[in-house]
Tab-separated table of C-alpha atoms in Angstrom:
chain	number	residue	atom	x	y	z
A	1	MET	CA	0.087	-0.801	34.741
A	2	GLU	CA	0.418	1.288	31.646
A	3	HIS	CA	-2.188	0.352	29.070
A	4	LEU	CA	-0.555	-0.811	25.726
A	5	TYR	CA	-2.014	-1.340	22.372
A	6	LEU	CA	-0.603	-3.876	19.813
A	7	GLY	CA	-0.405	-3.009	16.064
A	8	ILE	CA	0.521	-5.815	13.744
A	9	ASP	CA	1.380	-4.908	10.114
A	10	ILE	CA	1.274	-7.421	7.324
A	11	GLY	CA	3.419	-5.669	4.672
A	12	THR	CA	4.822	-6.689	1.381
A	13	GLN	CA	8.498	-6.929	2.587
A	14	SER	CA	8.006	-7.663	6.191
A	15	VAL	CA	5.631	-8.450	9.017
A	16	LYS	CA	5.775	-6.007	11.900
A	17	ALA	CA	4.379	-5.728	15.305
A	18	ALA	CA	4.749	-2.925	17.765
A	19	ALA	CA	3.212	-1.929	21.149
A	20	PHE	CA	2.149	1.649	21.793
A	21	ASN	CA	0.766	3.411	24.736
A	22	ALA	CA	-2.119	5.650	24.175
A	23	SER	CA	0.021	8.648	23.661
A	24	GLY	CA	1.679	7.021	20.691
A	25	GLU	CA	4.960	6.062	22.403
A	26	ILE	CA	6.353	2.918	21.353
A	27	ARG	CA	7.204	0.402	24.025
A	28	ALA	CA	8.413	-2.818	22.024
A	29	SER	CA	8.558	-3.775	18.385
A	30	ALA	CA	9.636	-6.797	16.324
A	31	VAL	CA	10.056	-7.314	12.515
A	32	GLU	CA	10.237	-10.549	10.330
A	33	LYS	CA	11.274	-10.078	6.689
A	34	GLN	CA	9.483	-11.618	3.760
A	35	TYR	CA	9.679	-11.668	0.122
A	36	MET	CA	7.200	-11.310	-2.836
A	37	ASP	CA	7.281	-14.127	-5.485
A	38	THR	CA	6.773	-13.402	-9.034
A	39	PRO	CA	6.377	-16.840	-10.580
A	40	HIS	CA	5.080	-15.424	-13.982
A	41	PRO	CA	5.320	-12.140	-15.708
A	42	GLY	CA	2.668	-9.790	-14.150
A	43	TRP	CA	2.092	-12.268	-11.273
A	44	ALA	CA	2.957	-11.193	-7.603
A	45	THR	CA	2.180	-13.394	-4.486
A	46	GLU	CA	2.905	-14.222	-1.030
A	47	LYS	CA	1.900	-17.007	1.225
A	48	ALA	CA	-0.886	-16.614	3.844
A	49	ASP	CA	0.404	-19.201	6.271
A	50	ILE	CA	3.697	-17.390	6.327
A	51	TRP	CA	1.924	-14.103	7.250
A	52	TRP	CA	0.620	-15.790	10.142
A	53	GLU	CA	3.711	-17.624	11.135
A	54	LYS	CA	5.808	-14.377	11.088
A	55	ALA	CA	2.974	-12.498	12.948
A	56	VAL	CA	3.140	-15.027	15.712
A	57	GLN	CA	6.903	-14.774	15.683
A	58	CYS	CA	6.730	-11.038	16.116
A	59	ILE	CA	4.245	-11.170	18.868
A	60	GLN	CA	6.367	-13.678	20.924
A	61	LYS	CA	9.304	-11.420	20.593
A	62	ILE	CA	7.353	-8.390	21.701
A	63	LEU	CA	5.952	-10.276	24.879
A	64	LYS	CA	9.559	-10.837	26.048
A	65	ASN	CA	9.661	-7.135	26.587
A	66	ILE	CA	6.174	-6.412	27.826
A	67	SER	CA	3.381	-8.194	29.609
A	68	ALA	CA	0.521	-9.609	28.097
A	69	GLU	CA	-1.526	-8.141	30.761
A	70	ALA	CA	-0.701	-4.676	29.638
A	71	VAL	CA	-2.057	-5.300	26.084
A	72	LYS	CA	-5.647	-3.822	25.988
A	73	GLY	CA	-6.322	-4.236	22.419
A	74	ILE	CA	-5.098	-5.295	19.103
A	75	GLY	CA	-5.453	-3.673	15.643
A	76	VAL	CA	-4.131	-5.597	12.533
A	77	ASP	CA	-3.468	-4.073	9.051
A	78	GLY	CA	-2.389	-5.919	5.895
A	79	VAL	CA	-1.568	-5.630	2.293
A	80	CYS	CA	-4.695	-4.514	0.577
A	81	HIS	CA	-6.705	-6.262	-2.238
A	82	SER	CA	-5.337	-9.666	-1.534
A	83	PRO	CA	-8.020	-12.511	-1.473
A	84	VAL	CA	-7.664	-15.223	0.922
A	85	LEU	CA	-10.032	-18.095	0.575
A	86	VAL	CA	-11.113	-20.020	3.545
A	87	ASP	CA	-13.501	-23.011	3.945
A	88	GLN	CA	-16.448	-23.253	6.460
A	89	ASP	CA	-14.037	-24.212	9.133
A	90	GLY	CA	-11.788	-21.307	8.540
A	91	GLU	CA	-9.095	-23.350	7.056
A	92	LEU	CA	-6.928	-21.821	4.298
A	93	LEU	CA	-7.824	-23.160	0.793
A	94	GLN	CA	-4.830	-21.629	-1.170
A	95	ARG	CA	-1.280	-20.706	0.130
A	96	ASP	CA	-0.167	-18.359	-2.837
A	97	ILE	CA	-2.116	-15.322	-2.443
A	98	GLN	CA	-2.489	-12.583	-5.208
A	99	LEU	CA	-1.060	-9.237	-3.996
A	100	TYR	CA	-2.310	-5.710	-4.796
A	101	CYS	CA	0.262	-5.495	-7.717
A	102	ASP	CA	-0.536	-8.697	-9.408
A	103	LYS	CA	-1.741	-7.964	-12.986
A	104	ARG	CA	-2.788	-11.365	-14.050
A	105	ASN	CA	-6.261	-10.220	-14.431
A	106	ALA	CA	-5.556	-7.422	-16.897
A	107	ASP	CA	-7.773	-9.215	-19.568
A	108	ILE	CA	-10.847	-9.188	-17.165
A	109	VAL	CA	-10.141	-5.574	-16.317
A	110	GLU	CA	-10.294	-4.674	-20.098
A	111	ARG	CA	-13.629	-6.591	-20.575
A	112	CYS	CA	-15.121	-4.743	-17.714
A	113	ARG	CA	-13.973	-1.282	-18.881
A	114	THR	CA	-16.274	-1.682	-21.949
A	115	ASP	CA	-19.453	-1.214	-20.061
A	116	TYR	CA	-18.892	-0.419	-16.373
A	117	LYS	CA	-20.316	3.174	-16.618
A	118	ALA	CA	-23.384	1.936	-18.722
A	119	CYS	CA	-24.086	-0.671	-16.047
A	120	GLY	CA	-23.844	1.962	-13.258
A	121	ILE	CA	-20.793	0.318	-11.459
A	122	TRP	CA	-18.858	3.468	-11.484
A	123	GLU	CA	-21.675	5.485	-9.883
A	124	GLU	CA	-22.311	2.703	-7.316
A	125	THR	CA	-18.891	2.068	-6.190
A	126	GLY	CA	-16.941	5.262	-7.064
A	127	ASN	CA	-14.232	3.252	-8.903
A	128	VAL	CA	-12.994	2.291	-12.365
A	129	PRO	CA	-11.989	-1.210	-13.251
A	130	ALA	CA	-8.280	-1.893	-12.344
A	131	CYS	CA	-6.197	-4.843	-11.735
A	132	ASN	CA	-5.696	-4.050	-7.999
A	133	TRP	CA	-9.222	-4.347	-6.964
A	134	MET	CA	-9.874	-7.526	-5.132
A	135	GLY	CA	-13.195	-8.152	-6.839
A	136	MET	CA	-11.279	-8.298	-10.084
A	137	LYS	CA	-8.886	-10.846	-8.520
A	138	ILE	CA	-11.756	-12.850	-7.189
A	139	ARG	CA	-13.289	-13.045	-10.750
A	140	TRP	CA	-9.841	-14.373	-12.079
A	141	ILE	CA	-10.092	-17.116	-9.482
A	142	LYS	CA	-13.574	-18.075	-10.540
A	143	GLU	CA	-12.634	-18.172	-14.095
A	144	ASN	CA	-9.327	-19.953	-13.915
A	145	GLU	CA	-9.723	-21.884	-10.603
A	146	PRO	CA	-13.452	-22.597	-10.495
A	147	GLU	CA	-13.139	-25.609	-8.038
A	148	LEU	CA	-11.166	-23.282	-5.523
A	149	TYR	CA	-13.822	-20.626	-5.790
A	150	GLU	CA	-16.626	-23.056	-5.144
A	151	LYS	CA	-15.051	-24.537	-2.017
A	152	ALA	CA	-14.574	-21.169	-0.464
A	153	ALA	CA	-17.124	-20.385	2.320
A	154	CYS	CA	-15.546	-16.863	2.840
A	155	ILE	CA	-13.141	-14.488	0.977
A	156	LEU	CA	-11.092	-12.406	3.312
A	157	SER	CA	-8.250	-9.960	3.032
A	158	ALA	CA	-4.820	-10.370	4.457
A	159	LYS	CA	-5.490	-8.660	7.815
A	160	ASP	CA	-8.993	-10.209	8.004
A	161	TYR	CA	-7.225	-13.723	7.782
A	162	ILE	CA	-4.915	-12.741	10.582
A	163	ASN	CA	-8.027	-11.614	12.614
A	164	LEU	CA	-9.626	-14.840	11.929
A	165	ARG	CA	-6.549	-16.777	13.355
A	166	LEU	CA	-6.659	-14.454	16.421
A	167	THR	CA	-10.356	-14.579	17.107
A	168	GLY	CA	-11.858	-17.452	15.084
A	169	ILE	CA	-14.414	-14.854	13.582
A	170	THR	CA	-14.544	-13.736	9.854
A	171	GLY	CA	-15.244	-9.961	8.976
A	172	THR	CA	-13.839	-7.040	7.183
A	173	ASP	CA	-13.922	-3.146	7.513
A	174	PRO	CA	-14.884	-0.349	5.228
A	175	SER	CA	-11.456	0.288	3.817
A	176	GLU	CA	-10.997	-3.328	2.753
A	177	ALA	CA	-14.425	-3.750	1.352
A	178	SER	CA	-14.079	-0.503	-0.694
A	179	GLY	CA	-10.905	-2.000	-2.181
A	180	THR	CA	-12.936	-4.920	-3.842
A	181	MET	CA	-14.818	-2.743	-6.236
A	182	LEU	CA	-18.009	-4.212	-4.682
A	183	LEU	CA	-18.908	-1.617	-2.031
A	184	ASN	CA	-21.928	0.795	-2.319
A	185	ARG	CA	-20.063	4.095	-1.895
A	186	LYS	CA	-23.233	5.755	-0.245
A	187	ASP	CA	-23.919	3.530	2.530
A	188	SER	CA	-20.776	1.402	2.794
A	189	SER	CA	-22.728	-1.923	2.354
A	190	TRP	CA	-21.897	-4.660	-0.178
A	191	SER	CA	-23.389	-3.695	-3.502
A	192	LYS	CA	-25.788	-6.096	-5.043
A	193	LEU	CA	-25.303	-4.494	-8.435
A	194	ALA	CA	-21.461	-4.706	-8.271
A	195	VAL	CA	-21.509	-8.249	-6.924
A	196	SER	CA	-23.950	-9.442	-9.673
A	197	TYR	CA	-21.951	-7.621	-12.387
A	198	MET	CA	-18.642	-9.350	-11.299
A	199	GLY	CA	-20.532	-12.743	-11.263
A	200	LEU	CA	-19.643	-13.338	-7.712
A	201	ASP	CA	-21.652	-14.703	-4.740
A	202	MET	CA	-22.702	-12.381	-2.024
A	203	GLU	CA	-22.632	-15.139	0.634
A	204	LYS	CA	-19.019	-15.494	0.189
A	205	LEU	CA	-18.227	-11.940	1.382
A	206	PRO	CA	-17.640	-11.141	5.056
A	207	ALA	CA	-19.651	-8.899	7.400
A	208	ILE	CA	-18.397	-5.324	7.545
A	209	ARG	CA	-17.519	-3.714	10.762
A	210	ARG	CA	-16.213	-0.224	11.563
A	211	SER	CA	-12.336	-0.213	11.689
A	212	CYS	CA	-12.246	0.572	15.449
A	213	GLU	CA	-15.159	-1.825	16.245
A	214	ILE	CA	-14.239	-4.846	18.407
A	215	MET	CA	-14.940	-7.936	16.181
A	216	GLY	CA	-13.727	-10.583	18.683
A	217	THR	CA	-11.296	-11.502	21.273
A	218	VAL	CA	-8.056	-13.716	21.382
A	219	THR	CA	-9.039	-17.361	21.478
A	220	ARG	CA	-7.558	-20.104	23.892
A	221	GLU	CA	-5.678	-21.485	20.900
A	222	ALA	CA	-4.206	-18.212	19.725
A	223	ALA	CA	-3.182	-17.234	23.130
A	224	ALA	CA	-1.443	-20.499	23.585
A	225	LEU	CA	0.354	-19.930	20.414
A	226	THR	CA	1.304	-16.336	20.736
A	227	GLY	CA	1.478	-15.622	24.448
A	228	LEU	CA	-1.264	-13.120	24.341
A	229	LYS	CA	-3.847	-13.159	27.185
A	230	LYS	CA	-7.057	-14.856	26.248
A	231	GLY	CA	-9.974	-12.587	25.905
A	232	THR	CA	-7.798	-9.556	24.581
A	233	PRO	CA	-10.090	-7.362	22.332
A	234	VAL	CA	-9.136	-7.331	18.537
A	235	VAL	CA	-10.608	-4.439	16.476
A	236	ALA	CA	-11.722	-4.952	12.691
A	237	GLY	CA	-8.638	-3.039	11.688
A	238	SER	CA	-7.991	-1.809	8.171
A	239	GLY	CA	-5.792	-2.347	5.065
A	240	ASP	CA	-2.157	-1.359	5.379
A	241	MET	CA	-2.523	1.699	3.200
A	242	PRO	CA	-5.622	3.239	5.107
A	243	SER	CA	-3.817	2.289	8.443
A	244	SER	CA	-0.776	4.073	7.303
A	245	LEU	CA	-2.823	7.118	6.283
A	246	TYR	CA	-4.636	7.205	9.434
A	247	GLY	CA	-1.433	6.838	11.465
A	248	ALA	CA	0.022	9.602	9.431
A	249	GLY	CA	-2.995	11.961	10.281
A	250	LEU	CA	-5.200	11.847	7.237
A	251	ILE	CA	-8.264	12.719	8.911
A	252	LYS	CA	-9.616	16.149	7.478
A	253	PRO	CA	-9.545	18.134	4.188
A	254	GLY	CA	-6.389	20.038	3.166
A	255	ILE	CA	-4.012	17.289	4.085
A	256	CYS	CA	-1.897	15.289	1.704
A	257	VAL	CA	0.054	12.138	2.601
A	258	ASP	CA	2.702	10.337	0.544
A	259	ILE	CA	3.508	6.703	1.679
A	260	ALA	CA	6.680	5.706	0.283
A	261	GLY	CA	7.251	2.014	0.761
A	262	THR	CA	7.649	-0.808	-1.734
A	263	GLY	CA	4.962	0.896	-3.517
A	264	SER	CA	4.009	4.571	-3.105
A	265	VAL	CA	0.488	6.096	-2.448
A	266	ILE	CA	-0.403	9.687	-2.598
A	267	ALA	CA	-3.741	10.383	-0.938
A	268	VAL	CA	-5.991	13.319	0.290
A	269	TYR	CA	-8.927	13.509	2.493
A	270	SER	CA	-12.590	13.716	1.293
A	271	PRO	CA	-15.897	13.328	3.236
A	272	CYS	CA	-17.004	11.192	0.111
A	273	ALA	CA	-15.777	9.364	-2.899
A	274	VAL	CA	-14.485	11.649	-5.699
A	275	LEU	CA	-15.975	10.683	-9.039
A	276	ASN	CA	-12.995	10.959	-11.416
A	277	GLU	CA	-12.018	8.043	-13.638
A	278	LYS	CA	-8.407	8.823	-13.027
A	279	ILE	CA	-8.716	8.587	-9.314
A	280	ALA	CA	-9.145	5.711	-6.945
A	281	ASN	CA	-11.294	5.844	-3.801
A	282	LEU	CA	-10.866	3.890	-0.537
A	283	ARG	CA	-12.716	4.389	2.661
A	284	CYS	CA	-10.523	5.626	5.396
A	285	ALA	CA	-9.782	3.843	8.530
A	286	SER	CA	-11.640	6.704	10.227
A	287	PRO	CA	-14.849	8.090	8.845
A	288	GLY	CA	-14.486	9.568	5.348
A	289	TRP	CA	-12.772	8.701	2.196
A	290	SER	CA	-9.354	8.818	0.777
A	291	PRO	CA	-9.181	9.496	-2.831
A	292	TYR	CA	-5.741	8.380	-4.032
A	293	LEU	CA	-3.328	7.281	-6.762
A	294	SER	CA	-0.597	4.809	-6.206
A	295	MET	CA	2.255	3.081	-7.969
A	296	ASP	CA	3.126	-0.538	-7.339
A	297	SER	CA	6.972	-0.101	-7.440
A	298	SER	CA	8.804	2.900	-5.882
A	299	GLY	CA	10.975	1.787	-2.985
A	300	GLY	CA	10.593	-1.559	-4.662
A	301	ALA	CA	12.037	-0.230	-7.895
A	302	TYR	CA	15.191	1.162	-5.949
A	303	ARG	CA	15.550	-2.196	-4.269
A	304	TRP	CA	15.423	-3.947	-7.622
A	305	MET	CA	17.855	-1.620	-9.046
A	306	ARG	CA	20.360	-2.476	-6.234
A	307	ASP	CA	19.773	-6.101	-6.373
A	308	VAL	CA	20.152	-6.483	-10.070
A	309	MET	CA	22.480	-3.716	-11.066
A	310	CYS	CA	24.556	-2.899	-8.145
A	311	LYS	CA	26.444	-5.963	-7.056
A	312	TYR	CA	29.848	-4.143	-6.852
A	313	GLU	CA	28.288	-1.292	-4.827
A	314	MET	CA	26.767	-3.681	-2.342
A	315	LYS	CA	30.225	-5.179	-1.748
A	316	LYS	CA	31.822	-1.681	-1.233
A	317	ALA	CA	29.072	-0.875	1.225
A	318	GLU	CA	29.721	-3.874	3.101
A	319	GLN	CA	33.413	-3.263	3.277
A	320	GLU	CA	32.752	0.206	4.580
A	321	GLY	CA	30.237	-0.965	7.139
A	322	ILE	CA	27.330	0.977	5.838
A	323	SER	CA	23.947	-0.086	4.303
A	324	SER	CA	23.951	-0.527	0.587
A	325	PHE	CA	21.059	1.948	0.220
A	326	ASP	CA	23.132	4.572	2.113
A	327	TYR	CA	26.115	3.839	-0.263
A	328	LEU	CA	23.789	4.292	-3.317
A	329	ASN	CA	22.276	7.542	-1.762
A	330	ARG	CA	25.782	8.870	-1.587
A	331	LEU	CA	26.377	8.060	-5.266
A	332	ALA	CA	23.194	9.716	-6.289
A	333	GLY	CA	23.663	12.753	-4.150
A	334	ALA	CA	26.896	13.464	-6.077
A	335	VAL	CA	24.854	13.665	-9.315
A	336	PRO	CA	23.238	17.049	-10.139
A	337	PRO	CA	19.265	17.406	-10.080
A	338	GLY	CA	17.875	15.876	-13.206
A	339	ALA	CA	20.573	13.223	-13.376
A	340	GLU	CA	22.113	14.881	-16.538
A	341	GLY	CA	19.138	13.912	-18.634
A	342	VAL	CA	18.682	10.403	-17.415
A	343	LEU	CA	15.035	9.616	-16.669
A	344	PHE	CA	13.325	6.602	-15.145
A	345	LEU	CA	9.735	5.488	-15.513
A	346	PRO	CA	9.025	3.386	-12.483
A	347	TYR	CA	6.393	0.815	-13.819
A	348	LEU	CA	8.033	-2.443	-12.950
A	349	GLN	CA	4.639	-3.927	-11.922
A	350	GLY	CA	2.626	-1.935	-14.549
A	351	GLU	CA	0.295	0.866	-13.716
A	352	ARG	CA	-3.190	0.866	-12.082
A	353	ILE	CA	-5.289	3.799	-13.358
A	354	ARG	CA	-3.172	6.548	-14.656
A	355	GLY	CA	-1.628	4.359	-17.335
A	356	SER	CA	-1.848	0.822	-18.520
A	357	ALA	CA	-1.611	-2.578	-16.577
A	358	TYR	CA	0.890	-3.410	-19.409
A	359	SER	CA	3.302	-0.498	-18.695
A	360	LYS	CA	6.893	-1.433	-17.816
A	361	ALA	CA	9.778	0.393	-16.297
A	362	THR	CA	12.150	2.235	-18.659
A	363	PHE	CA	15.525	4.101	-18.454
A	364	THR	CA	16.041	6.763	-21.041
A	365	GLY	CA	18.708	9.355	-21.828
A	366	LEU	CA	21.555	6.951	-21.043
A	367	THR	CA	25.050	7.863	-22.435
A	368	PRO	CA	28.356	6.248	-21.905
A	369	ALA	CA	28.972	8.881	-18.982
A	370	SER	CA	25.923	7.503	-17.141
A	371	THR	CA	26.937	5.856	-13.901
A	372	THR	CA	25.420	4.036	-11.130
A	373	GLY	CA	24.837	7.373	-9.279
A	374	HIS	CA	22.954	8.629	-12.362
A	375	LEU	CA	20.704	5.554	-12.345
A	376	ALA	CA	19.993	5.671	-8.567
A	377	ARG	CA	19.193	9.435	-8.777
A	378	ALA	CA	17.000	8.745	-11.867
A	379	VAL	CA	14.964	6.150	-10.067
A	380	MET	CA	14.379	8.407	-7.096
A	381	GLU	CA	13.276	11.259	-9.324
A	382	GLY	CA	11.314	9.063	-11.483
A	383	VAL	CA	9.138	7.893	-8.565
A	384	ALA	CA	8.875	11.518	-7.397
A	385	PHE	CA	7.615	12.721	-10.850
A	386	GLU	CA	5.005	9.808	-10.822
A	387	CYS	CA	3.946	11.097	-7.387
A	388	ARG	CA	3.765	14.585	-8.601
A	389	ALA	CA	1.486	13.532	-11.471
A	390	SER	CA	-0.830	11.911	-8.746
A	391	LEU	CA	-0.645	15.049	-6.507
A	392	GLU	CA	-1.812	17.251	-9.528
A	393	LEU	CA	-4.859	15.093	-10.105
A	394	LEU	CA	-5.879	14.731	-6.429
A	395	ASP	CA	-5.258	18.393	-5.479
A	396	PRO	CA	-6.231	20.434	-8.660
A	397	LEU	CA	-6.724	23.529	-6.755
A	398	ASP	CA	-3.422	23.212	-4.913
A	399	GLU	CA	-5.028	23.412	-1.464
A	400	ALA	CA	-2.583	21.336	0.365
A	401	GLU	CA	0.137	23.515	1.939
A	402	PHE	CA	2.619	20.770	2.570
A	403	VAL	CA	2.914	16.982	2.036
A	404	ILE	CA	3.367	14.523	5.008
A	405	LEU	CA	5.928	11.867	3.925
A	406	THR	CA	5.965	8.529	5.651
A	407	GLY	CA	7.422	5.120	4.821
A	408	GLY	CA	10.945	3.657	4.269
A	409	ALA	CA	11.913	6.333	1.802
A	410	ALA	CA	11.360	9.037	4.284
A	411	ALA	CA	14.362	7.728	6.190
A	412	GLY	CA	16.835	9.274	3.748
A	413	THR	CA	17.221	12.884	3.404
A	414	LEU	CA	18.048	13.079	-0.270
A	415	TRP	CA	14.853	11.435	-1.510
A	416	SER	CA	12.974	13.603	0.842
A	417	GLN	CA	14.681	16.740	-0.639
A	418	ILE	CA	14.072	15.494	-4.197
A	419	LYS	CA	10.230	15.114	-3.448
A	420	ALA	CA	10.142	18.507	-1.907
A	421	ASP	CA	11.940	20.154	-5.000
A	422	ILE	CA	9.673	18.263	-7.476
A	423	TYR	CA	6.361	18.833	-5.577
A	424	GLY	CA	7.378	22.603	-5.094
A	425	LYS	CA	5.901	22.114	-1.515
A	426	PRO	CA	7.515	21.565	2.008
A	427	VAL	CA	7.641	17.987	2.881
A	428	LYS	CA	7.237	17.187	6.492
A	429	ILE	CA	8.649	13.945	8.141
A	430	LEU	CA	6.684	12.289	10.859
A	431	LYS	CA	8.289	11.354	14.163
A	432	GLN	CA	6.403	7.999	14.325
A	433	LYS	CA	7.993	5.840	11.577
A	434	GLU	CA	5.668	2.753	11.918
A	435	THR	CA	2.481	4.443	10.690
A	436	ALA	CA	0.767	1.209	9.667
A	437	ALA	CA	1.180	-0.798	12.868
A	438	PHE	CA	0.627	2.658	14.685
A	439	GLY	CA	-2.675	3.262	12.869
A	440	GLY	CA	-3.917	-0.233	14.031
A	441	ALA	CA	-2.771	0.304	17.594
A	442	LEU	CA	-4.567	3.685	17.622
A	443	LEU	CA	-7.761	2.095	16.380
A	444	ALA	CA	-7.641	-0.381	19.306
A	445	ALA	CA	-7.042	2.613	21.745
A	446	VAL	CA	-10.145	4.287	20.491
A	447	ALA	CA	-12.088	0.994	20.875
A	448	ASN	CA	-10.818	0.761	24.556
A	449	GLY	CA	-12.186	4.399	25.215
A	450	GLU	CA	-8.760	6.103	25.546
A	451	TYR	CA	-10.156	8.735	22.982
A	452	LYS	CA	-13.800	9.556	22.062
A	453	ASP	CA	-13.118	8.996	18.383
A	454	GLU	CA	-10.570	8.519	15.674
A	455	GLU	CA	-10.000	12.171	15.079
A	456	GLU	CA	-9.432	12.965	18.683
A	457	ALA	CA	-6.906	10.203	18.863
A	458	SER	CA	-4.909	11.448	15.731
A	459	ASN	CA	-4.797	15.017	16.853
A	460	ALA	CA	-3.456	13.881	20.175
A	461	VAL	CA	-0.455	11.923	18.808
A	462	LEU	CA	0.680	13.342	15.456
A	463	LYS	CA	4.108	14.774	15.606
A	464	PHE	CA	6.672	15.852	13.129
A	465	GLU	CA	10.532	15.564	13.328
A	466	ASP	CA	11.824	17.197	10.238
A	467	GLU	CA	10.897	19.363	7.204
A	468	PHE	CA	12.416	19.843	3.715
A	469	LEU	CA	11.851	23.021	1.829
A	470	PRO	CA	11.998	23.285	-2.079
A	471	ILE	CA	15.521	24.489	-3.195
A	472	PRO	CA	14.442	27.086	-5.831
A	473	GLU	CA	17.294	26.222	-8.542
A	474	ASN	CA	16.371	22.589	-8.172
A	475	GLN	CA	12.842	23.271	-8.264
A	476	SER	CA	13.289	25.233	-11.536
A	477	MET	CA	15.315	22.267	-13.076
A	478	TYR	CA	12.479	19.778	-12.279
A	479	ALA	CA	9.836	22.137	-13.612
A	480	GLU	CA	11.429	21.834	-16.997
A	481	LEU	CA	11.996	18.079	-16.721
A	482	TYR	CA	8.592	17.041	-15.540
A	483	PRO	CA	6.687	17.745	-18.922
A	484	ILE	CA	9.457	15.529	-20.620
A	485	PHE	CA	8.706	12.735	-18.106
A	486	GLU	CA	4.965	13.171	-18.856
A	487	GLU	CA	5.487	13.145	-22.556
A	488	ILE	CA	7.605	9.869	-22.532
A	489	HIS	CA	4.858	8.411	-20.243
A	490	GLN	CA	2.183	8.955	-22.754
A	491	ARG	CA	3.985	8.094	-25.862
A	492	LEU	CA	5.114	4.719	-24.389
A	493	GLN	CA	1.549	3.521	-23.623
A	494	VAL	CA	0.866	1.985	-27.023
A	495	PRO	CA	4.347	0.181	-27.518
A	496	HIS	CA	3.966	-1.413	-23.999
A	497	GLU	CA	0.555	-2.787	-24.882
A	498	HIS	CA	2.191	-4.164	-28.103
A	499	LEU	CA	5.014	-5.620	-26.194
A	500	ALA	CA	2.390	-7.358	-23.947
A	501	GLY	CA	0.794	-8.900	-26.775
A	502	LEU	CA	4.254	-10.481	-27.708
A	503	ARG	CA	4.835	-11.696	-24.311
A	504	ARG	CA	1.382	-13.391	-24.255
């Protein structure tokens, strides 16, 4: 019987599960859609019990096509930086969980930015205060929901909570721990200094295990609910971003990966954290670090534009029998590069480190001649410009020869070509599309002895299916437009903060 490895991905817009063999070939998959809630300006939440419910549904669907006996290991990934509080019995204390893009803790972040370097926190953790870090979100809970914080016996991430439901065991991995801004970057243990600085309790933090380490096995209860075989090994796994990066081949220097999902991530590989105040650092799912920059709304911005501004186009797409995104891509493709001077700043959910948490999305350059196609192309280009700004910070010596593109936006040829033109580098598209679930499954395969380590596994399965080369005339146009994008970005920082004060 062929050995299969199950990857479970708790994403922002969907929960997915996929079964792979050790060569990286997919044998079965399932997906359940879900949606982010935004109950207040700057807030972004999802329900932890729904994550588990949809994960169970996906597993049940998959096991209609494969045998539970064939599944030799499970790796879970999930939305990073999302604190899930459970009591001593492992019961959920709060349904609505802050997501990575939730900015309700902006005031706490601003307070911490006054002294984090003097206190040694930056040197200890390798990261500057930002709204996405889970430690900042936990601090918000302690300040604003103190009874909830006191009841918590353990604070987990999204994938840790799914692992708890599968195995009955609490724990986390270095990638998620580094995303709290509470991890000592030198030995990957919880930092007493950082935990004390944030005013949190060390005993509420879970034990840290290597991502490919078996943390437990499927319990009788979980087996009865899902159809999995009792005793199936479950590895510690990683956050969805590190899992995607691992599944996309980020395992050694000189590699750059662009994950284009609801949000976007530009990441490179480093043997250690990079001390640069404009760069964030996460531990990889494999040994090493992934210095990165991200935006919280990229594919999400395109989806927002469709849902809010393109009702007519959605009906036309339905009449033609094509997806609404394909219809918008066609309109955008008919507009010349540069969208005839229409620019979009993609900060629907604010910014993390490069700009202010109070930043908001902006269209500029609109005229009566601007069409839906101009807006659609401007959104694509605005996201790509922001990614280029990140790439320049992460790879100042221009060592990356190409960019590996993965995620939902990689499915469209137009956006991939725009990115190649704006980056001025070839963009390679992975054959494997489900890199997050794939990364988790690959970690489980390593744990089962299919490969000697994470690097050997990645080298054995990484394959590309397409490549986009920069078009010289487009590249020249974007080279002129990019400094204007950056100028607008900088000039709007103060007005955004003033507007935030009015909203408060």
